[in-house]
Amino acid sequence: MNGIHIPFNKPYMTGRELWYIAQAHTNGHLSGDGLFTKKCHAWLEARTGTHKALLTHSCTAALEMAAILADIQPGDEVIMPSYTFVSTANAFVLRGGVPVFVDIRPDTRNMDETKIEAAITPRTKAIVPVHYAGVACEMDTIMDIATRHNLLVIEDAAQGIMSTYKGKPLGAIGHLGAYSFHETKNIISGEGGALLINDKRFAERAEIIREKGTNRGQFFRGQVDKYTWVDIGSSYLPGDVVAAFLWAQMEEADQITRNRMAIWSVYHQALAPLAAAGKLHLPVVPKECIHNAHMYYVVFPSLETRSQAIMQMKDANIHPVFHYVSLHDAPYGKKHGRAHGDLPITRMASDCLLRLPLWLGVEVHQQRIVDELFACCR
């Protein structure tokens, strides 16, 4: 191998995380819903305009809560892209739901909004748009379809914090939204997530589900004289130590986003000649979308050319990654879901897309990464 190792991801720390964790310990509250959790809730509600934000221990947990709130029953269908992380589907399969996979757009790699309506059946309960790379789906069309067919919209905005669609924060447009704070995301807590409740009719039940199915929150607010088991639920709260780490990140969210955008722009400008020559396809951001530079990816002409590039870059000690293996082609996806149509764009993305290293500090390595990509495309 040649050169300094360049990992795909390197978690960024602001420098205040450990201090806030120590404060959480000094406060004597390490379990869920402590001081730092409340700070994070307030930040999310102020920044997104959501009715209520609830931290969870992962975005997966937030999606599972959304599936319960949507009252997904065995056999209910949920329309989503196949080109997404398995949690998008798993959350609904756990309730007995059936993922109905539709194809993605060739420009943004988001669910193709023109394919949704034809996939609706009498069993359809919800639509789950996934904002790939922090670039918004065509939400006006999706919300219109949902309204006309009386469906819920649950935004998988795992990659979408600090991104907007026509000025509206992602995750805060549908009835419910889910964020991720996994260490590979822009704003991190190691593991972590949040559920955004944009439709206030779900707020009270969301709080109960998150607290193991109890009305414990009402008890602590003095609304009831004791708390008890009133619904299904689980322990979806993160500890306040996790929230303390996350709070340090939220304080610097704007600067983190600006720095990531600068890295993204360097890639985009430097690789433009390869796109012009037809060697690669680069990301497309529609004019109505402001993205958060969650990732930078390139799309090769074929699986073979991508595989060769991965090997060549790894030989140079550079570690890009590919994703996703299409869910409709996965063993469990074939068993518990169904594809609406052939999904050729999904298969192409699964075979040909490659994510480049993008983390704060990678700037000093970017020219080397770009040079290696040019070498791969000779």
Short mmCIF file of C-alpha atoms in Angstrom, two decimals:
data_model
loop_
_atom_site.label_atom_id
_atom_site.label_comp_id
_atom_site.label_asym_id
_atom_site.label_seq_id
_atom_site.Cartn_x
_atom_site.Cartn_y
_atom_site.Cartn_z
CA MET A 1 0.00 0.00 0.00
CA ASN A 2 1.10 3.55 -0.70
CA GLY A 3 0.75 6.75 1.29
CA ILE A 4 -0.95 7.68 4.55
CA HIS A 5 -4.12 5.73 5.32
CA ILE A 6 -7.24 7.72 4.39
CA PRO A 7 -10.31 6.18 6.06
CA PHE A 8 -13.81 6.55 4.73
CA ASN A 9 -14.95 8.26 7.93
CA LYS A 10 -13.34 9.85 10.96
CA PRO A 11 -15.71 11.13 13.69
CA TYR A 12 -15.35 14.84 14.42
CA MET A 13 -15.29 16.20 17.96
CA THR A 14 -15.77 19.86 18.81
CA GLY A 15 -13.69 19.64 22.00
CA ARG A 16 -16.57 20.15 24.44
CA GLU A 17 -18.05 16.66 24.36
CA LEU A 18 -16.13 15.25 27.34
CA TRP A 19 -16.75 18.39 29.40
CA TYR A 20 -20.49 18.10 28.87
CA ILE A 21 -20.41 14.40 29.68
CA ALA A 22 -18.66 15.29 32.95
CA GLN A 23 -21.39 17.85 33.63
CA ALA A 24 -24.06 15.19 33.08
CA HIS A 25 -22.29 13.04 35.67
CA THR A 26 -22.04 15.98 38.09
CA ASN A 27 -25.76 16.64 37.60
CA GLY A 28 -26.37 13.11 38.86
CA HIS A 29 -28.63 12.22 35.93
CA LEU A 30 -27.18 9.71 33.47
CA SER A 31 -30.39 8.04 32.29
CA GLY A 32 -32.76 9.44 29.70
CA ASP A 33 -34.45 12.84 29.55
CA GLY A 34 -31.94 14.75 31.63
CA LEU A 35 -30.74 18.33 31.17
CA PHE A 36 -28.82 17.69 27.95
CA THR A 37 -31.66 15.73 26.39
CA LYS A 38 -33.93 18.70 27.02
CA LYS A 39 -31.38 21.04 25.40
CA CYS A 40 -31.25 18.80 22.33
CA HIS A 41 -35.04 18.62 22.13
CA ALA A 42 -35.31 22.41 22.28
CA TRP A 43 -32.64 22.83 19.59
CA LEU A 44 -34.37 20.40 17.24
CA GLU A 45 -37.76 22.00 17.75
CA ALA A 46 -36.38 25.48 17.20
CA ARG A 47 -34.33 24.56 14.12
CA THR A 48 -36.96 22.45 12.37
CA GLY A 49 -40.27 23.90 13.57
CA THR A 50 -41.52 20.40 14.45
CA HIS A 51 -44.30 20.15 17.01
CA LYS A 52 -42.26 17.82 19.23
CA ALA A 53 -38.78 16.25 19.01
CA LEU A 54 -37.77 13.16 20.95
CA LEU A 55 -34.22 11.81 21.10
CA THR A 56 -33.90 8.08 20.54
CA HIS A 57 -30.98 5.69 20.79
CA SER A 58 -30.84 5.40 16.98
CA CYS A 59 -32.63 6.43 13.81
CA THR A 60 -33.74 2.80 13.61
CA ALA A 61 -35.53 3.29 16.94
CA ALA A 62 -37.19 6.47 15.66
CA LEU A 63 -38.46 4.60 12.59
CA GLU A 64 -39.73 1.76 14.78
CA MET A 65 -41.64 4.28 16.86
CA ALA A 66 -43.05 5.80 13.66
CA ALA A 67 -44.25 2.37 12.54
CA ILE A 68 -46.09 1.91 15.85
CA LEU A 69 -47.60 5.39 15.66
CA ALA A 70 -48.73 4.65 12.08
CA ASP A 71 -50.52 1.58 13.50
CA ILE A 72 -48.92 -0.73 10.95
CA GLN A 73 -50.71 -4.08 11.08
CA PRO A 74 -49.80 -7.42 9.45
CA GLY A 75 -50.28 -7.10 5.71
CA ASP A 76 -50.27 -3.30 5.61
CA GLU A 77 -48.13 -1.99 2.77
CA VAL A 78 -45.55 0.77 3.04
CA ILE A 79 -44.09 2.34 -0.11
CA MET A 80 -40.37 3.09 0.02
CA PRO A 81 -37.24 2.99 -2.14
CA SER A 82 -35.25 -0.23 -2.39
CA TYR A 83 -32.07 1.86 -2.45
CA THR A 84 -31.86 2.55 1.28
CA PHE A 85 -30.47 1.15 4.51
CA VAL A 86 -32.20 -1.94 5.87
CA SER A 87 -33.63 -0.06 8.89
CA THR A 88 -36.07 1.77 6.59
CA ALA A 89 -37.78 -1.53 5.83
CA ASN A 90 -37.09 -3.41 9.08
CA ALA A 91 -39.02 -0.90 11.19
CA PHE A 92 -42.22 -1.78 9.34
CA VAL A 93 -41.54 -5.49 8.83
CA LEU A 94 -41.26 -5.78 12.63
CA ARG A 95 -44.94 -4.74 12.81
CA GLY A 96 -45.93 -7.20 10.06
CA GLY A 97 -45.86 -4.56 7.33
CA VAL A 98 -44.97 -5.26 3.71
CA PRO A 99 -42.39 -2.96 2.08
CA VAL A 100 -43.35 -2.10 -1.48
CA PHE A 101 -40.19 -1.02 -3.25
CA VAL A 102 -40.26 1.54 -6.05
CA ASP A 103 -37.45 2.74 -8.26
CA ILE A 104 -35.30 5.84 -7.69
CA ARG A 105 -34.57 8.87 -9.83
CA PRO A 106 -31.38 8.78 -11.92
CA ASP A 107 -30.38 12.29 -10.84
CA THR A 108 -30.78 12.44 -7.04
CA ARG A 109 -31.03 8.68 -6.27
CA ASN A 110 -34.17 9.52 -4.30
CA MET A 111 -37.45 7.63 -4.62
CA ASP A 112 -39.02 8.46 -7.99
CA GLU A 113 -42.17 10.34 -7.05
CA THR A 114 -43.72 9.49 -10.45
CA LYS A 115 -43.69 5.78 -9.53
CA ILE A 116 -45.50 6.08 -6.20
CA GLU A 117 -49.15 6.41 -7.19
CA ALA A 118 -49.16 3.28 -9.35
CA ALA A 119 -47.79 1.29 -6.39
CA ILE A 120 -50.71 2.22 -4.10
CA THR A 121 -53.20 -0.53 -3.26
CA PRO A 122 -56.08 -0.78 -0.76
CA ARG A 123 -53.51 -2.13 1.75
CA THR A 124 -51.18 0.88 1.49
CA LYS A 125 -50.79 2.70 4.81
CA ALA A 126 -47.77 4.98 4.42
CA ILE A 127 -45.11 6.41 2.13
CA VAL A 128 -41.52 6.56 3.38
CA PRO A 129 -39.34 8.94 1.37
CA VAL A 130 -35.60 8.62 2.06
CA HIS A 131 -33.59 11.80 1.52
CA TYR A 132 -30.46 10.30 0.00
CA ALA A 133 -27.20 12.16 0.65
CA GLY A 134 -29.14 14.89 2.45
CA VAL A 135 -30.81 15.97 -0.82
CA ALA A 136 -34.58 16.26 -0.53
CA CYS A 137 -37.10 14.06 -2.28
CA GLU A 138 -39.80 15.86 -4.29
CA MET A 139 -41.89 16.42 -1.19
CA ASP A 140 -44.69 18.57 -2.64
CA THR A 141 -45.68 15.76 -5.00
CA ILE A 142 -45.32 13.11 -2.29
CA MET A 143 -47.45 15.06 0.20
CA ASP A 144 -50.09 15.66 -2.48
CA ILE A 145 -50.28 11.94 -3.26
CA ALA A 146 -50.51 11.13 0.44
CA THR A 147 -53.28 13.65 1.00
CA ARG A 148 -55.35 12.38 -1.92
CA HIS A 149 -55.01 8.74 -0.81
CA ASN A 150 -55.22 9.40 2.96
CA LEU A 151 -51.73 8.03 3.62
CA LEU A 152 -49.13 8.92 6.22
CA VAL A 153 -45.73 10.27 5.17
CA ILE A 154 -42.81 9.20 7.34
CA GLU A 155 -39.56 10.87 6.31
CA ASP A 156 -36.40 8.83 6.68
CA ALA A 157 -34.14 11.86 7.07
CA ALA A 158 -31.27 9.87 8.57
CA GLN A 159 -28.87 11.77 6.32
CA GLY A 160 -30.85 14.99 6.18
CA ILE A 161 -30.22 17.17 9.23
CA MET A 162 -29.51 20.81 8.25
CA SER A 163 -30.91 20.22 4.74
CA THR A 164 -34.04 21.88 3.37
CA TYR A 165 -36.64 21.53 0.62
CA LYS A 166 -38.09 24.86 -0.53
CA GLY A 167 -36.95 26.32 2.78
CA LYS A 168 -38.49 23.56 4.91
CA PRO A 169 -36.16 21.41 7.04
CA LEU A 170 -36.06 17.77 6.04
CA GLY A 171 -37.75 15.54 8.57
CA ALA A 172 -40.27 18.26 9.41
CA ILE A 173 -42.39 18.07 6.23
CA GLY A 174 -44.19 14.73 6.55
CA HIS A 175 -46.36 13.60 9.44
CA LEU A 176 -43.32 12.07 11.15
CA GLY A 177 -39.58 12.27 10.54
CA ALA A 178 -36.48 10.43 11.71
CA TYR A 179 -32.88 11.65 12.10
CA SER A 180 -29.65 9.75 12.69
CA PHE A 181 -26.72 10.86 14.83
CA HIS A 182 -24.60 7.80 14.06
CA GLU A 183 -20.87 8.52 13.93
CA THR A 184 -20.95 8.52 10.10
CA LYS A 185 -23.46 11.38 10.01
CA ASN A 186 -22.84 15.14 10.08
CA ILE A 187 -23.92 15.74 13.68
CA ILE A 188 -23.04 12.77 15.85
CA SER A 189 -23.37 11.09 19.23
CA GLY A 190 -21.80 7.75 18.31
CA GLU A 191 -25.17 6.04 18.14
CA GLY A 192 -28.32 8.11 18.33
CA GLY A 193 -31.36 9.47 16.57
CA ALA A 194 -34.49 11.55 16.92
CA LEU A 195 -38.15 11.30 16.05
CA LEU A 196 -39.84 14.49 14.84
CA ILE A 197 -43.57 14.57 15.47
CA ASN A 198 -44.94 17.08 12.98
CA ASP A 199 -48.57 16.00 13.32
CA LYS A 200 -49.53 16.86 16.90
CA ARG A 201 -52.11 14.06 17.14
CA PHE A 202 -49.16 11.65 17.54
CA ALA A 203 -47.32 13.58 20.25
CA GLU A 204 -48.84 12.13 23.41
CA ARG A 205 -48.66 8.54 22.22
CA ALA A 206 -45.08 8.98 20.96
CA GLU A 207 -43.96 9.98 24.43
CA ILE A 208 -45.66 6.92 25.92
CA ILE A 209 -44.21 4.48 23.38
CA ARG A 210 -40.74 5.90 24.00
CA GLU A 211 -41.13 5.31 27.76
CA LYS A 212 -41.84 1.56 27.58
CA GLY A 213 -45.55 2.12 27.07
CA THR A 214 -46.00 4.06 30.33
CA ASN A 215 -47.31 7.55 31.05
CA ARG A 216 -44.18 8.30 33.07
CA GLY A 217 -43.69 11.68 31.39
CA GLN A 218 -47.13 12.82 32.50
CA PHE A 219 -46.32 11.70 36.05
CA PHE A 220 -43.13 13.77 36.18
CA ARG A 221 -45.06 16.81 34.93
CA GLY A 222 -47.63 16.33 37.69
CA GLN A 223 -50.44 15.52 35.26
CA VAL A 224 -51.18 12.16 36.91
CA ASP A 225 -50.56 10.98 40.49
CA LYS A 226 -48.87 7.74 39.40
CA TYR A 227 -47.67 6.20 36.20
CA THR A 228 -48.57 2.83 34.78
CA TRP A 229 -48.55 0.66 31.65
CA VAL A 230 -50.97 2.17 29.13
CA ASP A 231 -49.70 1.12 25.67
CA ILE A 232 -47.09 -0.92 23.86
CA GLY A 233 -43.61 0.55 23.79
CA SER A 234 -39.95 -0.01 24.45
CA SER A 235 -36.95 1.74 25.95
CA TYR A 236 -36.17 4.10 23.09
CA LEU A 237 -34.46 6.80 25.18
CA PRO A 238 -30.72 7.48 24.97
CA GLY A 239 -28.87 8.20 28.20
CA ASP A 240 -28.09 11.82 29.02
CA VAL A 241 -24.37 11.08 28.48
CA VAL A 242 -25.18 10.49 24.81
CA ALA A 243 -27.23 13.68 24.71
CA ALA A 244 -24.36 15.61 26.32
CA PHE A 245 -22.04 14.53 23.50
CA LEU A 246 -24.71 15.44 20.94
CA TRP A 247 -25.26 18.88 22.48
CA ALA A 248 -21.63 19.81 21.84
CA GLN A 249 -22.18 18.89 18.19
CA MET A 250 -25.44 20.82 17.91
CA GLU A 251 -23.73 23.95 19.20
CA GLU A 252 -21.41 23.81 16.17
CA ALA A 253 -23.90 22.45 13.64
CA ASP A 254 -23.75 25.49 11.37
CA GLN A 255 -19.96 25.57 11.23
CA ILE A 256 -19.77 21.81 10.72
CA THR A 257 -22.15 22.14 7.79
CA ARG A 258 -20.17 25.01 6.25
CA ASN A 259 -16.93 23.03 6.52
CA ARG A 260 -18.47 19.94 4.96
CA MET A 261 -19.91 22.02 2.13
CA ALA A 262 -16.43 23.34 1.38
CA ILE A 263 -15.08 19.78 1.14
CA TRP A 264 -18.03 18.73 -1.05
CA SER A 265 -17.45 21.69 -3.38
CA VAL A 266 -13.76 20.87 -3.82
CA TYR A 267 -14.69 17.35 -4.95
CA HIS A 268 -17.43 18.62 -7.24
CA GLN A 269 -15.22 21.14 -9.01
CA ALA A 270 -12.16 18.90 -9.23
CA LEU A 271 -14.08 15.94 -10.68
CA ALA A 272 -16.09 17.97 -13.20
CA PRO A 273 -13.67 17.11 -16.07
CA LEU A 274 -14.29 13.38 -15.51
CA ALA A 275 -18.03 13.99 -15.70
CA ALA A 276 -17.62 16.10 -18.85
CA ALA A 277 -15.63 13.27 -20.43
CA GLY A 278 -18.37 10.76 -19.58
CA LYS A 279 -16.15 8.80 -17.20
CA LEU A 280 -18.27 9.39 -14.09
CA HIS A 281 -21.62 10.80 -13.03
CA LEU A 282 -21.55 13.31 -10.17
CA PRO A 283 -24.26 14.26 -7.62
CA VAL A 284 -27.17 16.43 -8.73
CA VAL A 285 -28.83 18.89 -6.35
CA PRO A 286 -32.15 20.36 -7.60
CA LYS A 287 -32.47 24.12 -7.29
CA GLU A 288 -35.20 23.89 -4.65
CA CYS A 289 -32.94 21.86 -2.36
CA ILE A 290 -30.24 23.02 0.04
CA HIS A 291 -28.20 20.00 1.06
CA ASN A 292 -25.88 19.40 4.00
CA ALA A 293 -22.88 17.80 2.24
CA HIS A 294 -23.55 14.55 4.01
CA MET A 295 -21.69 12.62 1.34
CA TYR A 296 -19.90 12.92 -1.95
CA TYR A 297 -20.37 10.08 -4.37
CA VAL A 298 -19.48 9.23 -7.95
CA VAL A 299 -21.22 6.79 -10.27
CA PHE A 300 -19.13 4.56 -12.53
CA PRO A 301 -20.33 3.18 -15.88
CA SER A 302 -20.46 -0.42 -14.62
CA LEU A 303 -19.95 -2.76 -11.68
CA GLU A 304 -16.64 -3.84 -13.20
CA THR A 305 -15.23 -0.32 -13.42
CA ARG A 306 -16.35 0.45 -9.87
CA SER A 307 -14.83 -2.77 -8.51
CA GLN A 308 -11.56 -2.01 -10.27
CA ALA A 309 -11.53 1.52 -8.85
CA ILE A 310 -12.15 0.25 -5.30
CA MET A 311 -9.22 -2.15 -5.59
CA GLN A 312 -6.94 0.50 -7.07
CA MET A 313 -7.83 3.07 -4.42
CA LYS A 314 -7.37 0.56 -1.60
CA ASP A 315 -3.94 -0.25 -3.02
CA ALA A 316 -3.27 3.48 -2.64
CA ASN A 317 -4.47 3.26 1.01
CA ILE A 318 -7.67 5.18 0.26
CA HIS A 319 -10.91 3.61 1.49
CA PRO A 320 -14.12 4.61 -0.30
CA VAL A 321 -17.29 2.55 0.26
CA PHE A 322 -20.26 1.49 -1.81
CA HIS A 323 -23.91 1.04 -0.84
CA TYR A 324 -26.61 -0.11 -0.87
CA VAL A 325 -27.32 -3.70 -1.85
CA SER A 326 -30.86 -3.25 -3.19
CA LEU A 327 -33.37 -4.36 -0.57
CA HIS A 328 -35.70 -5.92 -3.12
CA ASP A 329 -32.82 -8.18 -4.23
CA ALA A 330 -31.83 -9.13 -0.66
CA PRO A 331 -32.99 -12.53 0.67
CA TYR A 332 -35.22 -11.03 3.36
CA GLY A 333 -36.53 -8.35 1.01
CA LYS A 334 -37.66 -11.01 -1.44
CA LYS A 335 -39.37 -12.91 1.37
CA HIS A 336 -41.14 -10.04 3.14
CA GLY A 337 -41.46 -7.27 0.54
CA ARG A 338 -42.19 -6.84 -3.12
CA ALA A 339 -40.88 -4.67 -5.92
CA HIS A 340 -43.22 -2.55 -7.97
CA GLY A 341 -41.67 -2.85 -11.43
CA ASP A 342 -38.14 -3.80 -12.45
CA LEU A 343 -36.24 -1.02 -10.60
CA PRO A 344 -33.40 -0.67 -13.14
CA ILE A 345 -32.09 2.65 -11.75
CA THR A 346 -31.90 1.10 -8.27
CA ARG A 347 -29.82 -1.80 -9.59
CA MET A 348 -27.54 0.59 -11.45
CA ALA A 349 -26.90 2.65 -8.32
CA SER A 350 -26.29 -0.47 -6.26
CA ASP A 351 -23.72 -1.69 -8.80
CA CYS A 352 -22.03 1.55 -9.77
CA LEU A 353 -22.13 4.19 -6.97
CA LEU A 354 -19.07 4.84 -4.82
CA ARG A 355 -18.85 7.15 -1.79
CA LEU A 356 -15.64 9.09 -1.26
CA PRO A 357 -14.11 9.92 2.14
CA LEU A 358 -15.79 13.05 3.53
CA TRP A 359 -14.98 14.11 7.09
CA LEU A 360 -13.64 17.24 8.73
CA GLY A 361 -9.89 16.98 8.28
CA VAL A 362 -9.93 15.12 4.97
CA GLU A 363 -9.19 18.42 3.22
CA VAL A 364 -5.44 17.78 3.37
CA HIS A 365 -5.95 14.49 1.53
CA GLN A 366 -8.46 15.56 -1.10
CA GLN A 367 -6.00 16.18 -3.92
CA ARG A 368 -4.58 12.71 -3.47
CA ILE A 369 -8.08 11.19 -3.58
CA VAL A 370 -8.93 13.17 -6.71
CA ASP A 371 -5.65 12.22 -8.41
CA GLU A 372 -6.32 8.56 -7.69
CA LEU A 373 -9.82 8.79 -9.15
CA PHE A 374 -8.39 10.33 -12.32
CA ALA A 375 -5.92 7.44 -12.48
CA CYS A 376 -8.79 4.97 -12.10
CA CYS A 377 -10.60 6.56 -15.04
CA ARG A 378 -7.75 6.53 -17.56
#
